[in-house]
Coordinates of C-alpha atoms and ligand atoms in Angstrom, one line a residue:
X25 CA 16.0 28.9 -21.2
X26 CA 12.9 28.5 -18.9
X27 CA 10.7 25.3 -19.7
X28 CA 7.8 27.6 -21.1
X29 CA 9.3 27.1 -24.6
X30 CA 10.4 23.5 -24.0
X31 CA 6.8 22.9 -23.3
X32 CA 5.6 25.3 -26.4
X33 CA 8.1 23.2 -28.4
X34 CA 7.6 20.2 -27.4
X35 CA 3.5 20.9 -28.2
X36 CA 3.9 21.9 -31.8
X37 CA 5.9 18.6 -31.9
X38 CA 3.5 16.4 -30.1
X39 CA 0.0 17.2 -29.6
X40 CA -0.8 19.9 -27.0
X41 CA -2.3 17.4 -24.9
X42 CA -0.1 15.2 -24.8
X43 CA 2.6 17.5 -23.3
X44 CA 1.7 18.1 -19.4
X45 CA 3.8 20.4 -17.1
X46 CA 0.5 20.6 -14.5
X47 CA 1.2 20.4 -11.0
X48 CA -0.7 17.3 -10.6
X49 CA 0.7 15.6 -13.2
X50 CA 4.0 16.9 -12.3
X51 CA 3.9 15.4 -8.6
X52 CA 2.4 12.2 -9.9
X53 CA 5.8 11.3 -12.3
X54 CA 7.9 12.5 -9.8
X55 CA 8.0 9.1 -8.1
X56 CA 7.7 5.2 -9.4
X57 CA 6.8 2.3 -7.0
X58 CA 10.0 3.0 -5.1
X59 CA 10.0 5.1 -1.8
X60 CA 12.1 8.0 -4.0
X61 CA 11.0 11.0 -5.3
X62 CA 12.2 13.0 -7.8
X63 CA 11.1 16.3 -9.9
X64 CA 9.9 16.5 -13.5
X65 CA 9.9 20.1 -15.7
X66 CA 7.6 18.4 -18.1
X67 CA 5.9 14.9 -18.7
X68 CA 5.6 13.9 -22.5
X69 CA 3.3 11.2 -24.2
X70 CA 4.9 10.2 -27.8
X71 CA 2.9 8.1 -29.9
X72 CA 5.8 7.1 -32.8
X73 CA 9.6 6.7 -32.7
X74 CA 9.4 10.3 -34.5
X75 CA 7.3 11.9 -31.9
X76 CA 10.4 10.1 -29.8
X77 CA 13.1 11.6 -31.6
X78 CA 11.4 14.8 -31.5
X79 CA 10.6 15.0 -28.2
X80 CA 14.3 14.1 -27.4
X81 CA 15.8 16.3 -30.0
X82 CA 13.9 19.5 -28.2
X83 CA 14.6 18.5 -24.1
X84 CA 18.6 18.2 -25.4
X85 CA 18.5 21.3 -27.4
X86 CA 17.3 22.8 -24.2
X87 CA 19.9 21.1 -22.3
X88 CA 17.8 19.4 -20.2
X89 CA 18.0 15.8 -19.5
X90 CA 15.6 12.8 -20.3
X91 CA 13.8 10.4 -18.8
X92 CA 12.4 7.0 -20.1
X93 CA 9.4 5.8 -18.6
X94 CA 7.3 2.6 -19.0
X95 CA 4.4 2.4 -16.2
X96 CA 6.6 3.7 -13.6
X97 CA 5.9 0.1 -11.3
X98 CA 10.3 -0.1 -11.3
X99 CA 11.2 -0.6 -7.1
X100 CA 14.4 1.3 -7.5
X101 CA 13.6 4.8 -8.7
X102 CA 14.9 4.2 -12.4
X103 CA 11.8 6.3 -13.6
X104 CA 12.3 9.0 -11.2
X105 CA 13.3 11.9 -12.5
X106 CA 16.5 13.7 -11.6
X107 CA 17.7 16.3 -13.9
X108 CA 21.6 17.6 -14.4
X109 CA 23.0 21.1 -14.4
X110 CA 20.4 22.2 -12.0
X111 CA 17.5 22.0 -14.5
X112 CA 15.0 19.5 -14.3
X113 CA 14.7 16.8 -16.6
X114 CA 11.8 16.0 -19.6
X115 CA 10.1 12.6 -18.4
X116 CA 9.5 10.8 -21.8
X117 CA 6.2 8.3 -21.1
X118 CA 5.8 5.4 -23.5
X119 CA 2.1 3.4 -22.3
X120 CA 0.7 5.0 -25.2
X121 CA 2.8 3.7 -27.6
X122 CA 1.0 0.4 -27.3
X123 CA 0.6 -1.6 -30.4
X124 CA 1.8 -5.3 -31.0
X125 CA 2.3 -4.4 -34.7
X126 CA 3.3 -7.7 -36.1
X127 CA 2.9 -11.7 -34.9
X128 CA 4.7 -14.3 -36.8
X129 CA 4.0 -17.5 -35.2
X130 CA 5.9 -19.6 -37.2
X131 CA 9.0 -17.9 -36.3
X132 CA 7.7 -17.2 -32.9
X133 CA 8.9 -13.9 -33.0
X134 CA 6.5 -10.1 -32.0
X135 CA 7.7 -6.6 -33.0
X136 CA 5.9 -4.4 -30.3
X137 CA 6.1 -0.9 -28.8
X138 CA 7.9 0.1 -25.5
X139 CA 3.8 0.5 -24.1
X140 CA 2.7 -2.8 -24.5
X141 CA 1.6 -4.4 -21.1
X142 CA 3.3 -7.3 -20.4
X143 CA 0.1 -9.6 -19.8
X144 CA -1.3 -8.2 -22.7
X145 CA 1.0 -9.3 -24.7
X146 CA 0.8 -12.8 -23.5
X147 CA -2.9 -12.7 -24.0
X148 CA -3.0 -11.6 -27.8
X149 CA -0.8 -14.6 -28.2
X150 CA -2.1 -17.3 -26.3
X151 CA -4.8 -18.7 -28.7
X152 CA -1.7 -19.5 -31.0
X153 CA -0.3 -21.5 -28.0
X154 CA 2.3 -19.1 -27.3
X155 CA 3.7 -16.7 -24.6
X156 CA 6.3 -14.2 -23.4
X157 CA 8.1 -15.7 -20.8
X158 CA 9.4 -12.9 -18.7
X159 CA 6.0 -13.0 -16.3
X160 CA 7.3 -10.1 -13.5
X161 CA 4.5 -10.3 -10.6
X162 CA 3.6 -7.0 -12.2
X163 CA 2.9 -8.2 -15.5
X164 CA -0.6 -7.0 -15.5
X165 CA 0.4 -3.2 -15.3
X166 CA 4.2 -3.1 -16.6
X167 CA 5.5 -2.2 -19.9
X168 CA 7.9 -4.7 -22.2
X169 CA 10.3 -1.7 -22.9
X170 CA 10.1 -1.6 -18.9
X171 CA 11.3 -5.0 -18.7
X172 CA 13.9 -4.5 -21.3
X173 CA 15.5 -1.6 -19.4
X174 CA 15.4 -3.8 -16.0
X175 CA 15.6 -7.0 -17.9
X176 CA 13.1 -8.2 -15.8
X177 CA 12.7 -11.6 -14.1
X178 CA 9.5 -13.4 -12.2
X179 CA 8.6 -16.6 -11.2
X180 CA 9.0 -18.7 -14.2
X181 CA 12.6 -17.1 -15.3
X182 CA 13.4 -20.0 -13.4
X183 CA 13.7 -22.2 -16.5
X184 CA 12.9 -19.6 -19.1
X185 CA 15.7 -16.9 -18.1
X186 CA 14.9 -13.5 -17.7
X187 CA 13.9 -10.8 -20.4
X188 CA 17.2 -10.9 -22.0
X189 CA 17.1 -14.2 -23.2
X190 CA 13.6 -13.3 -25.0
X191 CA 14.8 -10.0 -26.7
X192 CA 16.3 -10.4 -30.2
X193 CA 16.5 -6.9 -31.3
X194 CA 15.3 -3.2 -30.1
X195 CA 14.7 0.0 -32.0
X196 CA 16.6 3.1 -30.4
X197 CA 16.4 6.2 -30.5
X198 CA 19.5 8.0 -28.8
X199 CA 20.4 11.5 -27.6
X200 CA 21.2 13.2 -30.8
X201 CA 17.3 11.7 -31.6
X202 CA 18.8 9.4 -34.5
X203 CA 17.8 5.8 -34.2
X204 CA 19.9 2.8 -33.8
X205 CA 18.7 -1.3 -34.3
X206 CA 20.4 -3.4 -31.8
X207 CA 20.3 -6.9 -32.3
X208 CA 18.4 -8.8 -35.0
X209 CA 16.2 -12.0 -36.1
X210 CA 19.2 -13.9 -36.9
X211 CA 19.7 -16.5 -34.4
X212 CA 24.2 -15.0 -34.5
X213 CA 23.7 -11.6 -36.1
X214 CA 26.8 -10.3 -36.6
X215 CA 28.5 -7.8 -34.9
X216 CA 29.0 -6.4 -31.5
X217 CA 26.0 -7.3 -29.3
X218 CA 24.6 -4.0 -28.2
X219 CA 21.4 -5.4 -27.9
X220 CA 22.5 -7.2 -24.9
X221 CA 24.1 -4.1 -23.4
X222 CA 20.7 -2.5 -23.8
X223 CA 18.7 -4.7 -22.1
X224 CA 19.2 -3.9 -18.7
X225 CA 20.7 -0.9 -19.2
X226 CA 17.8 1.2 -17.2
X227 CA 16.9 3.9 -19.6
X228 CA 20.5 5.6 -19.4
X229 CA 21.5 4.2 -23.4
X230 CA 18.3 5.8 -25.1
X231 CA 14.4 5.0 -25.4
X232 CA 13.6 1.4 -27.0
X233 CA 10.7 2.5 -28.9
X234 CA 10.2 -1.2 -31.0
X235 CA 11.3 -4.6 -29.3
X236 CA 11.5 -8.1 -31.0
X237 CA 10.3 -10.4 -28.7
X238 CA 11.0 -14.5 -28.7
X239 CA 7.5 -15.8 -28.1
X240 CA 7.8 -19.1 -26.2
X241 CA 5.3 -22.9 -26.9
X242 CA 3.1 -22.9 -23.7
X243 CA 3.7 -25.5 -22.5
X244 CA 1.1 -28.8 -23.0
X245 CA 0.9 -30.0 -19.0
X246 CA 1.2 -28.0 -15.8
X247 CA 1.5 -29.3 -12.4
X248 CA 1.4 -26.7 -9.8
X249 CA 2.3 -28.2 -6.4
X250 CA 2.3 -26.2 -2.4
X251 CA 3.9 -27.6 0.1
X252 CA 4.1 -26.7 3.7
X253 CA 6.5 -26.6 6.2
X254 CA 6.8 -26.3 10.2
X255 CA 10.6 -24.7 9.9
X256 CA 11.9 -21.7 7.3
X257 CA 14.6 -23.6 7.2
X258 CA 13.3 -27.2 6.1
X259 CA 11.4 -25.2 3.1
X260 CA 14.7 -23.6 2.2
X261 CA 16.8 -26.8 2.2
X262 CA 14.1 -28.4 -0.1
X263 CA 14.9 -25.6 -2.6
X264 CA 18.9 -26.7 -2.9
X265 CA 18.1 -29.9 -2.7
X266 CA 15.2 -30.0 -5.6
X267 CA 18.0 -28.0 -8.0
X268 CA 20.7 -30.5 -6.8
X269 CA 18.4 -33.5 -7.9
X270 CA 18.7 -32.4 -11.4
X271 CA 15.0 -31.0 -11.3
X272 CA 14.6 -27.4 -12.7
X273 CA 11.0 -26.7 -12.2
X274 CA 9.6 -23.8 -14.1
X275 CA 9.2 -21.1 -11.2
X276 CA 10.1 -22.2 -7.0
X277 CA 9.1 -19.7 -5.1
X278 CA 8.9 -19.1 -1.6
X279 CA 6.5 -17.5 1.3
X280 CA 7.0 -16.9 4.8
X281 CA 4.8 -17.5 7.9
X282 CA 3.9 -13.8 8.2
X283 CA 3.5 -13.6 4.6
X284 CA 1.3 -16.6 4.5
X285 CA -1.1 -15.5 7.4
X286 CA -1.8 -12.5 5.5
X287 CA -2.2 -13.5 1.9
X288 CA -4.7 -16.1 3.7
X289 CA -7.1 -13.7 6.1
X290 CA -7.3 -11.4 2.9
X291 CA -8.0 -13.6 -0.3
X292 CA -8.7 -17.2 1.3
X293 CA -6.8 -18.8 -1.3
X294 CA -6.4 -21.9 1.0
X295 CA -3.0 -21.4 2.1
X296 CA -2.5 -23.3 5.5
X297 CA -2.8 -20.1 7.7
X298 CA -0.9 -22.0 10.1
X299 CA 2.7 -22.5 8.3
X300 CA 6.2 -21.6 8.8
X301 CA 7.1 -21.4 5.6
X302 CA 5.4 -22.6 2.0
X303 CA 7.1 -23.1 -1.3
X304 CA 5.0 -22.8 -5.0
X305 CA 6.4 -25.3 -7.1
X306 CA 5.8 -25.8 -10.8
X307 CA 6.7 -28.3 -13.5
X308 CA 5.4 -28.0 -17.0
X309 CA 6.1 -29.6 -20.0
X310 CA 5.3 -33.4 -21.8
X311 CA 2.7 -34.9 -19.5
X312 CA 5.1 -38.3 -18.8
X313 CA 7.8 -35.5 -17.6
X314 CA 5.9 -33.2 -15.4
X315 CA 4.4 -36.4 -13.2
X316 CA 8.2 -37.4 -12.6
X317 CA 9.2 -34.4 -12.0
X318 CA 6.1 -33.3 -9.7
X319 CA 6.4 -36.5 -8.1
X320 CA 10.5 -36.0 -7.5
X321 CA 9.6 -32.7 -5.7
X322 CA 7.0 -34.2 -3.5
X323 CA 9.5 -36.8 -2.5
X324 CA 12.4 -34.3 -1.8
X325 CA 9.9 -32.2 0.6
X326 CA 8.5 -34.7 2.6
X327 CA 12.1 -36.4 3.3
X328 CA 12.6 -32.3 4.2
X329 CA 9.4 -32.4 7.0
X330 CA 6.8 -30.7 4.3
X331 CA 3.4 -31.1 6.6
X332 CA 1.9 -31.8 3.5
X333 CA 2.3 -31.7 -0.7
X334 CA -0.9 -30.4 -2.5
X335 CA -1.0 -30.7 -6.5
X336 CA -3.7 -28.2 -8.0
X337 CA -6.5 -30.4 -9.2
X338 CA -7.0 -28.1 -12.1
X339 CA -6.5 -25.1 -13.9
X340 CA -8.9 -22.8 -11.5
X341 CA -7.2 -24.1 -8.3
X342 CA -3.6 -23.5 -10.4
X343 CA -5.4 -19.7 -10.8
X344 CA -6.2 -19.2 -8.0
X345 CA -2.7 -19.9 -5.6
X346 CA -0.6 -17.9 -8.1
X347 CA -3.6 -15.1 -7.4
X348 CA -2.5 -15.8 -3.7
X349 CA 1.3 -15.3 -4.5
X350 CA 1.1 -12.4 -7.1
X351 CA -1.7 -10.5 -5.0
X352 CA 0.8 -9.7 -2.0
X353 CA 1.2 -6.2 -2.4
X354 CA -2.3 -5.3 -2.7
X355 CA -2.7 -7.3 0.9
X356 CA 0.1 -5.8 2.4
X357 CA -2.4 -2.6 3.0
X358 CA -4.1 -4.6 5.4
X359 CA -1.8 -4.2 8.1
X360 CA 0.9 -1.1 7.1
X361 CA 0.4 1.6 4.9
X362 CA 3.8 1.3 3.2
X363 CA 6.1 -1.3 2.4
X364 CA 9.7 -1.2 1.2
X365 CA 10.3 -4.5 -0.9
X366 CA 14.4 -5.2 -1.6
X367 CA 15.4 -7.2 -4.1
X368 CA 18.9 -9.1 -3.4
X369 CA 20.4 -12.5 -4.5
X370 CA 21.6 -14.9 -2.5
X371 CA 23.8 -18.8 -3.1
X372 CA 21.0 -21.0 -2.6
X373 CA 23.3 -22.9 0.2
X374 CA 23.1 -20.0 2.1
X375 CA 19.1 -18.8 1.9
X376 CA 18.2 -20.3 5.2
X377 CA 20.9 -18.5 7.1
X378 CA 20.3 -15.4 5.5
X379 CA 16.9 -15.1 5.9
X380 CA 17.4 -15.5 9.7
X381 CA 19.6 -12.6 9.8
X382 CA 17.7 -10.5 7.5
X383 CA 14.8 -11.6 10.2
X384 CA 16.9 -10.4 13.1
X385 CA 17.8 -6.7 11.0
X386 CA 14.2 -6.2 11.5
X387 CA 13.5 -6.7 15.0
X388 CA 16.7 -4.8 15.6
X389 CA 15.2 -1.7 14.0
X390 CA 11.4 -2.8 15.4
X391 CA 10.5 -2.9 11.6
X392 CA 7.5 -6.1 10.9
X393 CA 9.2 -8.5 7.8
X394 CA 7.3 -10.5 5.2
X395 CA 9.7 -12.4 3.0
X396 CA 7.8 -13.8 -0.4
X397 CA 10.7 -14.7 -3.3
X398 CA 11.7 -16.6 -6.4
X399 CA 13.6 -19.4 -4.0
X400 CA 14.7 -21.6 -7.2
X401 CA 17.1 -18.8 -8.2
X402 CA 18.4 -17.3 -4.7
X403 CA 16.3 -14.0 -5.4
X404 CA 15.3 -13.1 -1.9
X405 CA 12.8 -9.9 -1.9
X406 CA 12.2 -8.5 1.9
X407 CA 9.3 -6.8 2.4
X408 CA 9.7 -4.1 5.4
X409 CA 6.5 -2.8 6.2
X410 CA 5.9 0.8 7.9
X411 CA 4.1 4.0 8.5
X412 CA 6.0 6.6 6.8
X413 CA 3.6 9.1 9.2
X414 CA 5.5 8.3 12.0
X415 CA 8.7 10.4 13.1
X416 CA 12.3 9.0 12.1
X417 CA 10.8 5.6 10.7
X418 CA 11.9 6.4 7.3
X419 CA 15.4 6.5 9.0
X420 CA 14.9 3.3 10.3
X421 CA 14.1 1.3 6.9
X422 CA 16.6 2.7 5.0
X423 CA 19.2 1.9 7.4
X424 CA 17.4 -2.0 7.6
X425 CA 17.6 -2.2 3.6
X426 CA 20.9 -0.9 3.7
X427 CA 21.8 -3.6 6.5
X428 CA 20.1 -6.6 4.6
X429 CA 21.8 -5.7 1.4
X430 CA 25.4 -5.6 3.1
X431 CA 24.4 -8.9 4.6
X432 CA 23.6 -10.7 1.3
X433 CA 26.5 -9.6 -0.5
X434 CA 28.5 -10.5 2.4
X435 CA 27.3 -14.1 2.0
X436 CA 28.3 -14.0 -1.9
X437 CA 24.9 -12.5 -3.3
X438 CA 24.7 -9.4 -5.7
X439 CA 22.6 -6.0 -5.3
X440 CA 20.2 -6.9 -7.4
X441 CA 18.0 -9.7 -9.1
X442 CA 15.7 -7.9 -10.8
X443 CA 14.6 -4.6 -9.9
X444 CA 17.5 -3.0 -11.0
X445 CA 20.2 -0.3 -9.5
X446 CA 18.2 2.6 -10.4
X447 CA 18.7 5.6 -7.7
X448 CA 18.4 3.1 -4.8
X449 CA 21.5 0.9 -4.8
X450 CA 24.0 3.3 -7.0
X451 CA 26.1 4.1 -3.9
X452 CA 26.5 0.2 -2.7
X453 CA 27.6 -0.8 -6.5
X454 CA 31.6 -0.3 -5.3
X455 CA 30.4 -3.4 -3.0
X456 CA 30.5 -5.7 -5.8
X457 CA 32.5 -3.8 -8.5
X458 CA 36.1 -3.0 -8.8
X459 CA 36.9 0.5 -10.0
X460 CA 37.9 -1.0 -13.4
X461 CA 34.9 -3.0 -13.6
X462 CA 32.7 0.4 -12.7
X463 CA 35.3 2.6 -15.2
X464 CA 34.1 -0.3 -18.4
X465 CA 30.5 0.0 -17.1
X466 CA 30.8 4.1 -17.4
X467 CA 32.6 3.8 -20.7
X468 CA 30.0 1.9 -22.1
X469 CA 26.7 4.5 -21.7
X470 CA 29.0 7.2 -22.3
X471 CA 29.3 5.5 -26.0
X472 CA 25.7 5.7 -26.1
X473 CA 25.4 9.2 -24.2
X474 CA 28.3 11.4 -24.6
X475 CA 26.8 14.4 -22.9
X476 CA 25.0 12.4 -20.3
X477 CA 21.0 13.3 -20.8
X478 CA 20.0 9.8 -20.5
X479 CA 18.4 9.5 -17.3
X480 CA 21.5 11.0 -15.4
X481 CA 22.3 9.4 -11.8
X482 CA 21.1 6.0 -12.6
X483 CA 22.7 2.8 -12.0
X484 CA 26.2 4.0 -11.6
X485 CA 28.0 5.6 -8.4
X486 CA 28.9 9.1 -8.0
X487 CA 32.2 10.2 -9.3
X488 CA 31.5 7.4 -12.1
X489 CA 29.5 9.3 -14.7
X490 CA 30.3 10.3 -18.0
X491 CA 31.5 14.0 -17.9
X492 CA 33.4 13.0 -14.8
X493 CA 35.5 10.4 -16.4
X494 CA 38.0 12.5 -18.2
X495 CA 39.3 13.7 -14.9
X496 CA 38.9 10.7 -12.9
X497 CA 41.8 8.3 -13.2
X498 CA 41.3 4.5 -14.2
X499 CA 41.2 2.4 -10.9
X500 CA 40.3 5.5 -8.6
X501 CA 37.4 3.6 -6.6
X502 CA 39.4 0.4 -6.0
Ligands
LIG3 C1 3.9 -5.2 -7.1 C2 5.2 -5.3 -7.9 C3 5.7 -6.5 -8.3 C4 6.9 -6.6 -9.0 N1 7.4 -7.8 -9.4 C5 8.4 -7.9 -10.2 C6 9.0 -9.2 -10.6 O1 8.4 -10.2 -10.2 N2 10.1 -9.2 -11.4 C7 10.7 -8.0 -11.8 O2 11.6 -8.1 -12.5 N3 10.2 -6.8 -11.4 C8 9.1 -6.7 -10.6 N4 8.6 -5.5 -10.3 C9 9.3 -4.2 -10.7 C10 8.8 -3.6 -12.1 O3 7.5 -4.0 -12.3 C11 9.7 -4.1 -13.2 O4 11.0 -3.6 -13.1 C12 9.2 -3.6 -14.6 O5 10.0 -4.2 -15.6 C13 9.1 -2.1 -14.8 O6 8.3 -1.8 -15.9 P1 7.7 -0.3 -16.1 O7 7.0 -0.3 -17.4 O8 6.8 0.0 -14.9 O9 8.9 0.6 -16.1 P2 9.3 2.0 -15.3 O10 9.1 1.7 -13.8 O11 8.4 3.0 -15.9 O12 10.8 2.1 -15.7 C14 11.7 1.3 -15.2 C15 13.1 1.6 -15.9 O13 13.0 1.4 -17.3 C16 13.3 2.6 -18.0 N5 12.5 2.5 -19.2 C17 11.1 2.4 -19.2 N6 10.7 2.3 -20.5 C18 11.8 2.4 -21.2 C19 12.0 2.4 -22.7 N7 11.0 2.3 -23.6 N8 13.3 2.6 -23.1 C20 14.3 2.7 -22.2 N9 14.2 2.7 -20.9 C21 12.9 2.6 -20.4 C22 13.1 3.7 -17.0 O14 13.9 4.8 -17.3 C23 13.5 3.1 -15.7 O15 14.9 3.1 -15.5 C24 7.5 -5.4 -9.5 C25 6.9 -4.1 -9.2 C26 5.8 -4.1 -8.4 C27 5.2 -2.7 -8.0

């Protein structure tokens, strides 16, 4: 069937314009923040969980596959649409499904939609002297049904956990376009808990089109502290040594020299232009606490060399070096056109010595490195920056990324801290999976999605999906 009547379809379900098979719009959801592109037959805007279901209910009548999308800022092509049986697949947008439809601040609990922005979320809340904790350095322009799919981290998962821990219970509608509740507002509800195989589970189980949130007390004191180093490696042994004191500050993140130098000529935040390495240290919580434990950190970095320990001095100052850490991307143009950021996990102990090979994977392939990362939980993110203009570069950065990630698992990390697996990394999951660990994984979104239209080629290897199972015997990748 050609798309012409999954698009006539899909506009007497919808509203004509909200269905667009353009070729602009077309080539503009064919690709998310990542450097992969994909192809889309037809790009959909719901407004309800029935304009959902029915959207759904028409691309798999069609047999064509489906595609969840939030804001389409994912790193690792989960929103990139690949299609199955040689059709292309029906991307399924949610940002304008973008209501916080009910607040109860006594149970600190939200019901939203998929659309809502994570910061605005956290801004309709705060005069109740609440937030959502999950603060991704892309909170201003990603989705909460985003984070749920890549159970999204940021700087202050640190002590908050990532978006898993704040989810209580998702609406979903699946492929047959019936919807399911996962979870609930029961701190034990009963049964199996699907809701926590959902989140994270990259648009592959169905489209979360309503989302309890945990809303979490902001917190009554704040110290934000920066402290700078002469040596990478003095700023990273502060990091393990912070945790190994018994301190868990709310976010510890870290910044490189190159990093640094550039954050600083574009947005003058007052970084020292100057250092090796920085780390952004917070503590929040009672006043008496956050002194101790602001005071603990300062200690543990100056016995580790820091230069020097600067507390904000108040909220603007607090503003303004977050702007400095959360703005990097946005500098980055400065000096390359494109940048490739990774996302691997490393054993604290071993963040210094990775970082200097990771360092020496770029020189080998004459690629420039920025390394800015959530250091209190081992989440390293390399930045490789490039021209994609120039002639076999491309080549080059894949092959770096692929290097770097080989060299993180190799020192006891995992793929992925919070980006996700999406299309990037589904080949290097047999790195850290067993073929009975990948045949549970498979089993699991085939409950979900017998026939496989969920966002096909996501997360797991090839020769792992659904329809290839019954032929595949159990333990065939070990
Ligand atoms: C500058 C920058 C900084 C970033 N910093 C961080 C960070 O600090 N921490 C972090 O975790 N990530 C970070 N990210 C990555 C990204 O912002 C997050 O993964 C975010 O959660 C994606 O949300 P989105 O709305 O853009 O989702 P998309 O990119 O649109 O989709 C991501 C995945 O979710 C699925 N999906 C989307 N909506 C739904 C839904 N309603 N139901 C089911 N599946 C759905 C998609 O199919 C896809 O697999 C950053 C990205 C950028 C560009």
């Amino acid at each position: 069937m050609t798309i012409d009547s999954v698009v006539r379809e899909l506009r007497g379900a919808l509203h004509a314009s909200r269905v667009r098979d353009g070729a602009l719009e077309l080539s503009l959801y064919a690709r998310d923040a990542s450097v992969i592109e994909g192809k889309a037959a037809a790009v959909c805007f719901p407004v309800s969980t029935e304009e959902v279901q029915a959207a759904v209910r028409i691309a798999v009548a069609h047999g064509r596959a489906v595609v969840p999308r939030g804001s389409g800022t994912g790193l690792s092509g989960g929103a990139v649409p690949r299609g199955s049986d040689g059709l292309d697949p029906v991307v399924i947008v949610t940002t304008k499904m973008d209501r916080i439809l009910e607040v109860n601040a006594e149970e600190r609990v939200a019901w939203v939609e998929p659309g809502v922005l994570n910061l605005d979320l956290t801004n309709a809340i705060s005069h109740l002297g609440l937030h959502f904790a999950p603060d991704p350095s892309s909170q201003s322009a990603c989705t909460v049904g985003g984070n749920v799919a890549n159970n999204a981290g940021g700087p202050h998962c640190l002590a908050y956990g990532v978006t898993s821990a704040h989810v209580l219970a998702v609406e979903v509608v699946l492929p047959n376009g019936e919807t399911a509740l996962l979870g609930g507002l029961d701190p034990e509800p009963p049964g199996y808990d699907l809701r926590g195989l959902f989140v994270g589970s990259e648009g592959c189980m169905g489209i979360a089109t309503r989302i309890a949130v945990r809303l979490t007390p902001s917190a009554p004191a704040i110290k934000t502290l920066l402290a700078d180093f002469t040596s990478l490696d003095d700023a990273a042994r502060t990091v393990g040594d912070v945790i190994a004191a018994g301190v868990i500050p709310a976010a510890m993140e870290m910044m490189d020299a190159r990093f640094v130098e550039v954050i600083e000529r574009s947005l003058h935040v007052g970084f020292p232009p100057d250092a090796a390495a920085m780390l952004l240290v917070e503590t929040d919580g009672l006043a008496a606490g956050t002194e101790a434990a602001a005071s603990a950190i300062r200690s543990i970095a100056e016995a580790n060399g820091a230069r020097s320990v600067r507390v904000a001095a108040d909220a603007e100052e607090r503003a303004l070096l977050w702007k400095g850490r959360k703005s990097a991307f946005g500098a980055i143009a400065l000096i390359a056109p494109n940048y490739y950021l990774h996302d691997t996990v490393v054993p604290r102990t071993r963040l210094a010595e990775v970082l200097r090979r990771i360092n020496d994977i770029a020189d080998a392939h004459q690629l420039a490195l920025l390394n800015v990362f959530h250091a209190g939980d081992g989440n390293l993110h390399p930045l490789l920056l490039f021209d994609k203009r120039v002639a076999g570069t491309m080549e080059r950065v894949l092959d770096a990324g692929k290097q770097i990630i080989r060299v993180c698992v190799d020192a006891g990390g995992v793929l992925s801290g919070e980006h996700g697996i999406g299309l990037e990394k589904t080949e290097f999951m047999p790195w850290i999976f067993s073929g009975s660990d990948l045949d549970a994984q498979a089993r699991a979104r085939c409950a979900f999605d017998p026939e496989h239209r969920f966002n096909p080629h996501k997360v797991l290897p090839a020769g792992s999906q659904c329809g290839d199972l019954r032929s595949i015997p159990r333990g065939a990748w070990t």
